Coordinates of C-alpha atoms in Angstrom, one line a residue:
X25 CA 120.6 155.0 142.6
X26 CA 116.6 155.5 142.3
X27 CA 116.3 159.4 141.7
X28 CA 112.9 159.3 142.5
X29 CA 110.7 162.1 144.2
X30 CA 113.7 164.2 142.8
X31 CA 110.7 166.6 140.8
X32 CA 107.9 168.8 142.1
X33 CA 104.7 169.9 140.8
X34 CA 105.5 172.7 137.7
X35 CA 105.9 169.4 135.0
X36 CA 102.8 167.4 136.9
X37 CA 100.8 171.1 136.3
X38 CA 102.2 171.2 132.5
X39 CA 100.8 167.5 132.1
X40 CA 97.7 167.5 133.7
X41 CA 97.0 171.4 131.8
X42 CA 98.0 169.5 128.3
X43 CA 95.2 166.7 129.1
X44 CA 92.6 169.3 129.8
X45 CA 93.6 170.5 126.3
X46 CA 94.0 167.5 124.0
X47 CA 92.1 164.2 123.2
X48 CA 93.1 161.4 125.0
X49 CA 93.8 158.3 123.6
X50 CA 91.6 155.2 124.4
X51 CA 90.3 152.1 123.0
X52 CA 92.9 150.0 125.1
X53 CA 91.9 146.5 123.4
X54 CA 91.9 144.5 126.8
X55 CA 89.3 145.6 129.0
X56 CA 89.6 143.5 131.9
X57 CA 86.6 144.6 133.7
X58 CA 84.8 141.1 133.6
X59 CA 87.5 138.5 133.7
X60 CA 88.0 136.4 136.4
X61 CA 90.3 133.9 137.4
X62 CA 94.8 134.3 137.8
X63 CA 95.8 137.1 134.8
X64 CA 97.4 134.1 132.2
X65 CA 101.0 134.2 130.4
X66 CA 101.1 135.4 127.1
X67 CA 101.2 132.2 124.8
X68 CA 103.2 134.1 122.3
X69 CA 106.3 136.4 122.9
X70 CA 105.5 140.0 123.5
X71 CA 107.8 143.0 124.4
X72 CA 106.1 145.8 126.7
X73 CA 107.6 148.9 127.0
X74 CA 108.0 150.5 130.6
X75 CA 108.7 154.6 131.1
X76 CA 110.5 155.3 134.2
X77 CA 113.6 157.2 135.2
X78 CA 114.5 154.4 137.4
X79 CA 118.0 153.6 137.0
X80 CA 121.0 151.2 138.7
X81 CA 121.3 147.6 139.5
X82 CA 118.5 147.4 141.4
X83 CA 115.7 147.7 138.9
X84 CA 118.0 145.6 136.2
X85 CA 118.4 142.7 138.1
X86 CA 114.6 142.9 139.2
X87 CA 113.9 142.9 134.9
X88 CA 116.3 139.9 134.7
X89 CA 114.6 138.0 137.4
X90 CA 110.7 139.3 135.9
X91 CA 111.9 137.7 132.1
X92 CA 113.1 134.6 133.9
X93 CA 110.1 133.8 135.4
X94 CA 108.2 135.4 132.4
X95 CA 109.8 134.2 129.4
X96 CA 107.3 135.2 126.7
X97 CA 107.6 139.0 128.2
X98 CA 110.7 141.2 127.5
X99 CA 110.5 144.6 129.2
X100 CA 112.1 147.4 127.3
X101 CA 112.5 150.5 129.5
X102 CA 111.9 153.9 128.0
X103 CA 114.0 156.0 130.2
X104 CA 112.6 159.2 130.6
X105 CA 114.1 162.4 133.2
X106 CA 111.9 162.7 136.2
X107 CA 111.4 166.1 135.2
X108 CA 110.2 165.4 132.1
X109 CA 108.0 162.6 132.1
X110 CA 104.6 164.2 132.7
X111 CA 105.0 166.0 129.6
X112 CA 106.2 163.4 128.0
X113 CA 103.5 160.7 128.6
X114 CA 101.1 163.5 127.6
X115 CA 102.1 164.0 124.3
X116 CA 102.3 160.2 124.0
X117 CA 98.4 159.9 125.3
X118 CA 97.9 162.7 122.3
X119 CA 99.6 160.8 119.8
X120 CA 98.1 157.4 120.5
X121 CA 101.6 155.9 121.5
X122 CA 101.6 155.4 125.3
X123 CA 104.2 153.2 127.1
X124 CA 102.8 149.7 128.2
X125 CA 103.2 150.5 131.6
X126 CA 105.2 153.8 133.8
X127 CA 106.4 154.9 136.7
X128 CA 105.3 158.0 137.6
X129 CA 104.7 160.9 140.5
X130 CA 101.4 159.5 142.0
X131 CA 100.4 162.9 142.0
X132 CA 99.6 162.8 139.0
X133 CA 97.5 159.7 138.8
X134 CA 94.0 161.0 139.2
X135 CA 94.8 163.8 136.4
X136 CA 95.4 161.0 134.0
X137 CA 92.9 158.6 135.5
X138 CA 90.3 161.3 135.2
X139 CA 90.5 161.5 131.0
X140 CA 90.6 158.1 130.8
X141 CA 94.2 157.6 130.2
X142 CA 95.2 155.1 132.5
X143 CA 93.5 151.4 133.3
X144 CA 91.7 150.6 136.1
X145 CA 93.1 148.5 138.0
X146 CA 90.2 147.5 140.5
X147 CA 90.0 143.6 138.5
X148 CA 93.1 143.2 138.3
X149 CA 93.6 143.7 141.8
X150 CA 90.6 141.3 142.7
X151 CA 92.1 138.9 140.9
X152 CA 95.9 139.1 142.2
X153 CA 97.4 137.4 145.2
X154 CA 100.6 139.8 145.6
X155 CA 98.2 143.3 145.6
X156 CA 95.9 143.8 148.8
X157 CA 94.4 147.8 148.5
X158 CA 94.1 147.5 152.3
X159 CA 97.9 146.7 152.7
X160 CA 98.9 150.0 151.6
X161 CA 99.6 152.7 154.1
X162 CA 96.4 154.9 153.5
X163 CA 98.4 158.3 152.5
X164 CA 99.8 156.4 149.8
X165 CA 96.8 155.1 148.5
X166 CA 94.5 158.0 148.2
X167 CA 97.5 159.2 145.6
X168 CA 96.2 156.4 143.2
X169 CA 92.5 156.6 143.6
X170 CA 90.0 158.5 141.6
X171 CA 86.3 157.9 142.1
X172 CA 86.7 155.2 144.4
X173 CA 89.1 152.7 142.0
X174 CA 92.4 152.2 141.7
X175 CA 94.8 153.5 139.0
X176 CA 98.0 152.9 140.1
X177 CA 99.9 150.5 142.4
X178 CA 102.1 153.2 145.0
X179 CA 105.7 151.5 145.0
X180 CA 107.7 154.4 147.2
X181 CA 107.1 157.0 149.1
X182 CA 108.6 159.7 151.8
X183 CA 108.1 162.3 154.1
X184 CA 109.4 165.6 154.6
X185 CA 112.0 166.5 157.2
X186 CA 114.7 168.9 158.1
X187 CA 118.5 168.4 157.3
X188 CA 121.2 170.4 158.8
X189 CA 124.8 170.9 159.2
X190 CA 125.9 169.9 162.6
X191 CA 129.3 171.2 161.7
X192 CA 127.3 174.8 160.6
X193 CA 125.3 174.4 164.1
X194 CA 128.8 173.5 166.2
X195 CA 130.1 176.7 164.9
X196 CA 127.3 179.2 165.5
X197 CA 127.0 177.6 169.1
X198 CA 123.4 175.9 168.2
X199 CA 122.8 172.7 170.7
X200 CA 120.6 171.1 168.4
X201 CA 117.9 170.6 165.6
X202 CA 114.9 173.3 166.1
X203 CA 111.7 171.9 167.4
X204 CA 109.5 175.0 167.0
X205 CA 108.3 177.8 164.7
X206 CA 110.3 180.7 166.5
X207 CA 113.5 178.7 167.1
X208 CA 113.5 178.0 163.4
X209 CA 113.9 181.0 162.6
X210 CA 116.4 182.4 164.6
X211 CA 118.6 179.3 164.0
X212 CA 118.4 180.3 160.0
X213 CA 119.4 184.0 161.4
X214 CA 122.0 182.7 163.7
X215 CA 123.7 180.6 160.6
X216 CA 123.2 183.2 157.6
X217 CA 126.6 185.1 156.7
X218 CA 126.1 186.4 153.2
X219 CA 129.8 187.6 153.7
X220 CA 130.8 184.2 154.1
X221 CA 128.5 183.2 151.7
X222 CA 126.6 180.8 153.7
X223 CA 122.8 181.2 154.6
X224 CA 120.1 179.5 156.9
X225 CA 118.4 177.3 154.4
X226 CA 117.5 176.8 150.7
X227 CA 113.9 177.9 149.8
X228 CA 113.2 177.3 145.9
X229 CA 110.3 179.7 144.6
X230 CA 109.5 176.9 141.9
X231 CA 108.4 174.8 143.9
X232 CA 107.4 177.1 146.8
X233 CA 104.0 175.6 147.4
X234 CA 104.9 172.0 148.2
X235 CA 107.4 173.4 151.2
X236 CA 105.0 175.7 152.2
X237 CA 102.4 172.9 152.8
X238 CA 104.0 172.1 156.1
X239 CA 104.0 175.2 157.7
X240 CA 100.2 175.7 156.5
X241 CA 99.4 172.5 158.1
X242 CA 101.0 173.4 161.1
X243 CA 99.1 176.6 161.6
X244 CA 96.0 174.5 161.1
X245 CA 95.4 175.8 157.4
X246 CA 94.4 173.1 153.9
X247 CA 94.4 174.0 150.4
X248 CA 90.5 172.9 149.5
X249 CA 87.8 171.6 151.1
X250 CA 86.2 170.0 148.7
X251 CA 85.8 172.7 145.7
X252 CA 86.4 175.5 148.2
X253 CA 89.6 177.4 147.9
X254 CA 90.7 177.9 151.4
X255 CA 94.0 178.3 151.0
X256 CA 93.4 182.6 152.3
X257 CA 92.3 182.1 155.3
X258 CA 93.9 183.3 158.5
X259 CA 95.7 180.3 159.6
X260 CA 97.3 179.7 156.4
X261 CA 98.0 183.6 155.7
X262 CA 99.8 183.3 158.8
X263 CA 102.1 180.3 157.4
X264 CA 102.7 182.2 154.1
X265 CA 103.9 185.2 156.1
X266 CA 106.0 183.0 158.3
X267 CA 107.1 180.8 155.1
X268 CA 108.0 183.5 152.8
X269 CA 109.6 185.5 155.4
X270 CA 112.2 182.9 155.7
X271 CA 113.7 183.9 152.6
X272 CA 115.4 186.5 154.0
X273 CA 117.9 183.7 155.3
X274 CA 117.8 181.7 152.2
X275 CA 120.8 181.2 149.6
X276 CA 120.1 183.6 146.9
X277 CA 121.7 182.0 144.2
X278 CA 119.3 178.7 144.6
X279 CA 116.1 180.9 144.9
X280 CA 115.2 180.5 141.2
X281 CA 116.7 176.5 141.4
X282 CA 114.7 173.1 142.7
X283 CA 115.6 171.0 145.2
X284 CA 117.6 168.7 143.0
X285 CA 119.3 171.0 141.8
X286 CA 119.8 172.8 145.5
X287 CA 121.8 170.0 146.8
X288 CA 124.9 171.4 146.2
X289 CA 124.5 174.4 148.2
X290 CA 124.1 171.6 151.1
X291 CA 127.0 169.7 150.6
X292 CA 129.5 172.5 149.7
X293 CA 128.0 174.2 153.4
X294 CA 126.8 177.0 151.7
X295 CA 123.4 175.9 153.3
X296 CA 123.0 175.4 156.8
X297 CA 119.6 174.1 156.7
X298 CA 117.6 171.7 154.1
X299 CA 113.7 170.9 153.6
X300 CA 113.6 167.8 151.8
X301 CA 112.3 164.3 151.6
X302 CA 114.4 160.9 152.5
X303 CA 115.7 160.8 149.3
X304 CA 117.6 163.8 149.9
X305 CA 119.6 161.4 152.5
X306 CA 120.4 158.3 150.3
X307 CA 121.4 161.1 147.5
X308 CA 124.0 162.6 149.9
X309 CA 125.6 159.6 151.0
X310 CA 126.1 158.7 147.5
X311 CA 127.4 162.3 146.3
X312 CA 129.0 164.0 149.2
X313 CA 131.0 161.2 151.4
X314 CA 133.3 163.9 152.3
X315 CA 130.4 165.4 154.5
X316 CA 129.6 162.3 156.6
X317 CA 129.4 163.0 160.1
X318 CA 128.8 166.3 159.5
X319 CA 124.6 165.9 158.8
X320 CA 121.6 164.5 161.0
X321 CA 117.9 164.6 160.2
X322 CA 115.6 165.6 162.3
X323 CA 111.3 166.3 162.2
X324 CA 110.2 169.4 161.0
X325 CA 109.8 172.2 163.6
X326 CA 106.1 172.3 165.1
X327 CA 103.7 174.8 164.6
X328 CA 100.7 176.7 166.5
X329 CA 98.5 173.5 165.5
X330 CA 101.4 171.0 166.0
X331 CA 103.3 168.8 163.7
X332 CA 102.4 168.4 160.0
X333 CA 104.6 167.3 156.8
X334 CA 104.2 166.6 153.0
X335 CA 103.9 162.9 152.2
X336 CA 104.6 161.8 148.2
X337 CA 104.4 158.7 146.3
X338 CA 105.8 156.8 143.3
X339 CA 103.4 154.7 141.7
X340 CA 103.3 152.2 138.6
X341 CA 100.6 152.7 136.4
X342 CA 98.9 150.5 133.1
X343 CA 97.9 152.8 130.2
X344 CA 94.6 152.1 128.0
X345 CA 96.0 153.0 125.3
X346 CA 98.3 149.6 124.9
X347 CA 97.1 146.8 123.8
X348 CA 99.4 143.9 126.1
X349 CA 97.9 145.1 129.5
X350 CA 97.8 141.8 130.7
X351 CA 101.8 141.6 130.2
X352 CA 101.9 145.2 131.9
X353 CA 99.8 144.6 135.0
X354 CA 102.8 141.3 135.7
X355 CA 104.9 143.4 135.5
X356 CA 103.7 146.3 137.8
X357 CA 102.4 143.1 140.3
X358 CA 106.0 141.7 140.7
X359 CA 107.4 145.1 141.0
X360 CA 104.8 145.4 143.9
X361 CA 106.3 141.6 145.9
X362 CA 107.3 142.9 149.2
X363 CA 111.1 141.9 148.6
X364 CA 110.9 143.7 145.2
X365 CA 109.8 146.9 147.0
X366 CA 111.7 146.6 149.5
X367 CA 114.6 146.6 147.3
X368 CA 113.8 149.6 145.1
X369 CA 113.1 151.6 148.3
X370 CA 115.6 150.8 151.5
X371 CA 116.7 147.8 151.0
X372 CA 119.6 149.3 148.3
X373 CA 123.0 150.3 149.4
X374 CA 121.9 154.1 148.9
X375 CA 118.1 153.5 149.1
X376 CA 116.0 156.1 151.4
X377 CA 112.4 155.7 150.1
X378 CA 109.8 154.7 152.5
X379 CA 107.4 151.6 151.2
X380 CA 104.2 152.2 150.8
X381 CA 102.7 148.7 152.4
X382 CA 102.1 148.8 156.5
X383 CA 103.7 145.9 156.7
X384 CA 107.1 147.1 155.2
X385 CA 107.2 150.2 156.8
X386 CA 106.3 150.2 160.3
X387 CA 108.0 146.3 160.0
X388 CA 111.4 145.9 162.2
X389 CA 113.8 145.8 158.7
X390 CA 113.6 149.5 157.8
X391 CA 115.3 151.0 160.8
X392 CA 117.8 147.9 160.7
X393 CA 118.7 148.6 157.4
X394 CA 118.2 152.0 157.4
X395 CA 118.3 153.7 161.2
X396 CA 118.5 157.0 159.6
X397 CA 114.9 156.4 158.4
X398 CA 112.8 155.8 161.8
X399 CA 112.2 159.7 161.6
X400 CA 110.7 160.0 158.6
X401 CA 108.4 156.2 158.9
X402 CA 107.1 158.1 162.5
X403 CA 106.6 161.9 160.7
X404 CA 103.8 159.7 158.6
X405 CA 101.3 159.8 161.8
X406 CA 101.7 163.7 160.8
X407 CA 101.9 163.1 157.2
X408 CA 99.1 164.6 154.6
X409 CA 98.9 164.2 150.9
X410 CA 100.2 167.0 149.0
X411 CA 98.0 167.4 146.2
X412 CA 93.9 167.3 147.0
X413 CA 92.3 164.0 144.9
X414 CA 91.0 166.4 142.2
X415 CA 91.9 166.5 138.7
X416 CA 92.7 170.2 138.7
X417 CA 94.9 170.0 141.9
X418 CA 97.8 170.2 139.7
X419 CA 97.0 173.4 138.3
X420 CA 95.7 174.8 141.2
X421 CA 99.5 174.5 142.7
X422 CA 101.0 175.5 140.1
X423 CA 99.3 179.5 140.5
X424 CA 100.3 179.2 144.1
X425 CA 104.0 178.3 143.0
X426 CA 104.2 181.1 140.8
X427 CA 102.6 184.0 143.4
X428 CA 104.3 182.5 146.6
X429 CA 108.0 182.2 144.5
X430 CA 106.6 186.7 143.5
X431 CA 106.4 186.8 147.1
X432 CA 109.9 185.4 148.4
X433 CA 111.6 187.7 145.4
X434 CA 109.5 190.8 147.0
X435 CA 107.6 191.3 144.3
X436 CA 104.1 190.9 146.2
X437 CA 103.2 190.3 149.9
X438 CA 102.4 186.8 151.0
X439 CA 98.9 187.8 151.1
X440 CA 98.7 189.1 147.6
X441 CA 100.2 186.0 146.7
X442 CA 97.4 183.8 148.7
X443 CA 94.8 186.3 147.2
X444 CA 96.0 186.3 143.5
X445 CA 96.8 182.3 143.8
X446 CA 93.0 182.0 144.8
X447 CA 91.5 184.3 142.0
X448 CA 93.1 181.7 139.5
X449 CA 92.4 178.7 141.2
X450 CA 88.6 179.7 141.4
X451 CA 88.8 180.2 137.6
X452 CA 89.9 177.0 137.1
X453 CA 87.3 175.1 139.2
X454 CA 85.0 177.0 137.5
X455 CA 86.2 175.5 134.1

């Protein structure tokens, strides 16, 4: 199973803060800025190491199948938790010992990109026939750009959509999935029994910004425009007051958890009601079989602007500081063939990630493989990135997760949060 998209924005934060603090290491020995002509084999054998939490038979067979048709290139995979690999690569960068090549949350691509740590792909791109920039759905491929190049190839991404108990919803006499703002909310009333220990929905104040973007987008509301904090204004105050007022429904004892972590209060129907990407879907076939037939997905509840939901993205990325780039970027190319990313997104027994390429997603093999996914492929017309394409977007989410997570333990009011998030973010733009 590919546990990917399974970790928010606190460890992205922690990385991209630790690059604005340390040195980063360069001097990559293969610019490829000038060459020309198909990247060549290595004429001697040469092992390139890969970071990635990727795990299963999936991504094995497809390192099998890579050495086969590369047989002066091993791949040695440096398996690092999801959660931990922003961190990690950062220390890495610091200590001059990068991987070869990663996998990692796009969103952290331009924070890298942007202190020199990663390679440009733009030649290399030029120069391939499997990688087309204007292939990729456009979401996906603002995650990998900085200053108008490419520094990462997106392999999977997702949407964000509601999960519920139909069981949960039988019982309370619900008809169906909510479709607005207001029935939303009483739905989470409706199904919260603390006596019976079962609540609404799951809201994690860790990550409290990234499922708070919806609802700002729905009330019309954005987190910068350009190096403008706008995250205060009326329309989105009136989605943190809606947003944090929901935790009055939520499961207590998951307020201080993520939403890996969160899971369980889904399968063991001590949540009603789940905010989460398609990964969450392939992750609960595979854990909770004993709850088949008693889940359905639906879009997010609309808005006073309409619809709106949080897009994110894997991508593989080449690091300057190794000196076998060439070997890295054929690997990262044949990861990116469209049956290769097919396979490490739907096309697995468990696999729920959307691809990233137009062709593959709105292309008639996703729903037939996966039906449970046409939802989430048509919430991308009403998708937006989560994290603005500025270096400091990291950091700037990571004030609003700590005062909007003050806010749903009653610490503050949503607007304090808003106000106090954009006092900090201002400071930081104005590093």
């Amino acid at each position: 199973m590919n546990k990917s998209l399974l970790r928010r924005l606190l460890p992205v934060a922690a990385a991209a803060t630790a690059l604005s603090l340390t040195a980063c290491a360069g001097g990559g020995t293969q610019s490829q800025n000038n060459a020309t002509g198909p990247v060549e084999e290595p004429t001697e054998e040469v092992t390139i190491s890969y970071a990635t939490w990727q795990t299963g038979d999936e991504i094995n067979a497809l390192k099998k199948e890579f050495e086969k048709e590369h047989p002066n290139i091993t791949v040695e995979f440096r398996n690092v938790p999801a959660e931990n690999m922003g961190q990690t690569l950062t220390t890495q960068i610091a200590g001059n010992n990068p991987p070869d090549a990663a996998y990692v949350d796009a969103s952290s691509v331009s924070a890298f990109a942007s202190r020199g740590a990663l390679v440009n792909l733009d030649n290399y791109i030029e120069r391939s026939d499997v990688v087309d920039p204007d292939a990729y759905v456009e979401v996906f491929r603002t995650f990998v750009t900085f200053e108008d190049s490419m520094y990462g190839l997106p392999i999977d991404g997702e949407s964000t959509a509601l999960f519920y108990r139909t069981d949960l919803f039988e019982e309370a006499g619900i008809d169906g999935p909510p479709t607005t703002w207001e029935e939303f909310e009483e739905a989470a009333a409706a199904l919260t029994k603390p006596s019976e220990k079962q609540y609404g929905l799951a809201m994690f104040a860790p990550e409290a910004a990234y499922y708070w973007y919806p609802f700002l987008w729905q009330a019309g509301g954005d987190v910068l425009e350009g190096d403008e904090v706008v995250f205060d204004s009326p329309e989105a105050t009136e989605a943190a007051e809606y947003y944090v007022g929901l935790s009055e429904y939520a499961a207590p004892d998951y307020l201080n958890a993520n939403s890996w972590d969160g899971r369980l209060g889904f399968f063991e129907g001590q949540v009603a009601m789940y905010i989460a990407g398609s990964w969450f879907a392939g992750v609960t076939m595979e854990e909770a079989p004993d709850i088949e037939g008693k889940w359905a997905t639906a879009n997010l509840p609309e808005g006073p602007a309409g619809c709106g939901t949080t897009i994110a993205a894997d991508s593989l990325v080449v690091f300057e500081g190794s000196d076998k780039q060439d070997a890295a970027w054929l690997w990262i190319e044949f990861l990116s063939q469209p049956e290769n990313q097919a396979l490490l997104t739907y096309g697995s027994p468990n696999g729920t990630l959307l691809p990233t390429t137009t062709e593959l997603l709105e292309g008639p093999e996703l729903v037939e493989e996966k039906p449970l996914l046409e939802g989430f492929a048509e919430a991308m017309q009403c998708g937006v990135n989560n994290v603005e394409q500025n270096p400091k977007g990291p950091r700037i989410e990571e004030q609003l997760n700590i005062e909007l997570g003050r806010a749903m333990y009653g610490e503050i009011t949503a607007e304090e949060a808003l106000a106090n998030a954009k006092a900090a973010a201002e400071e930081i733009l104005a590093e």
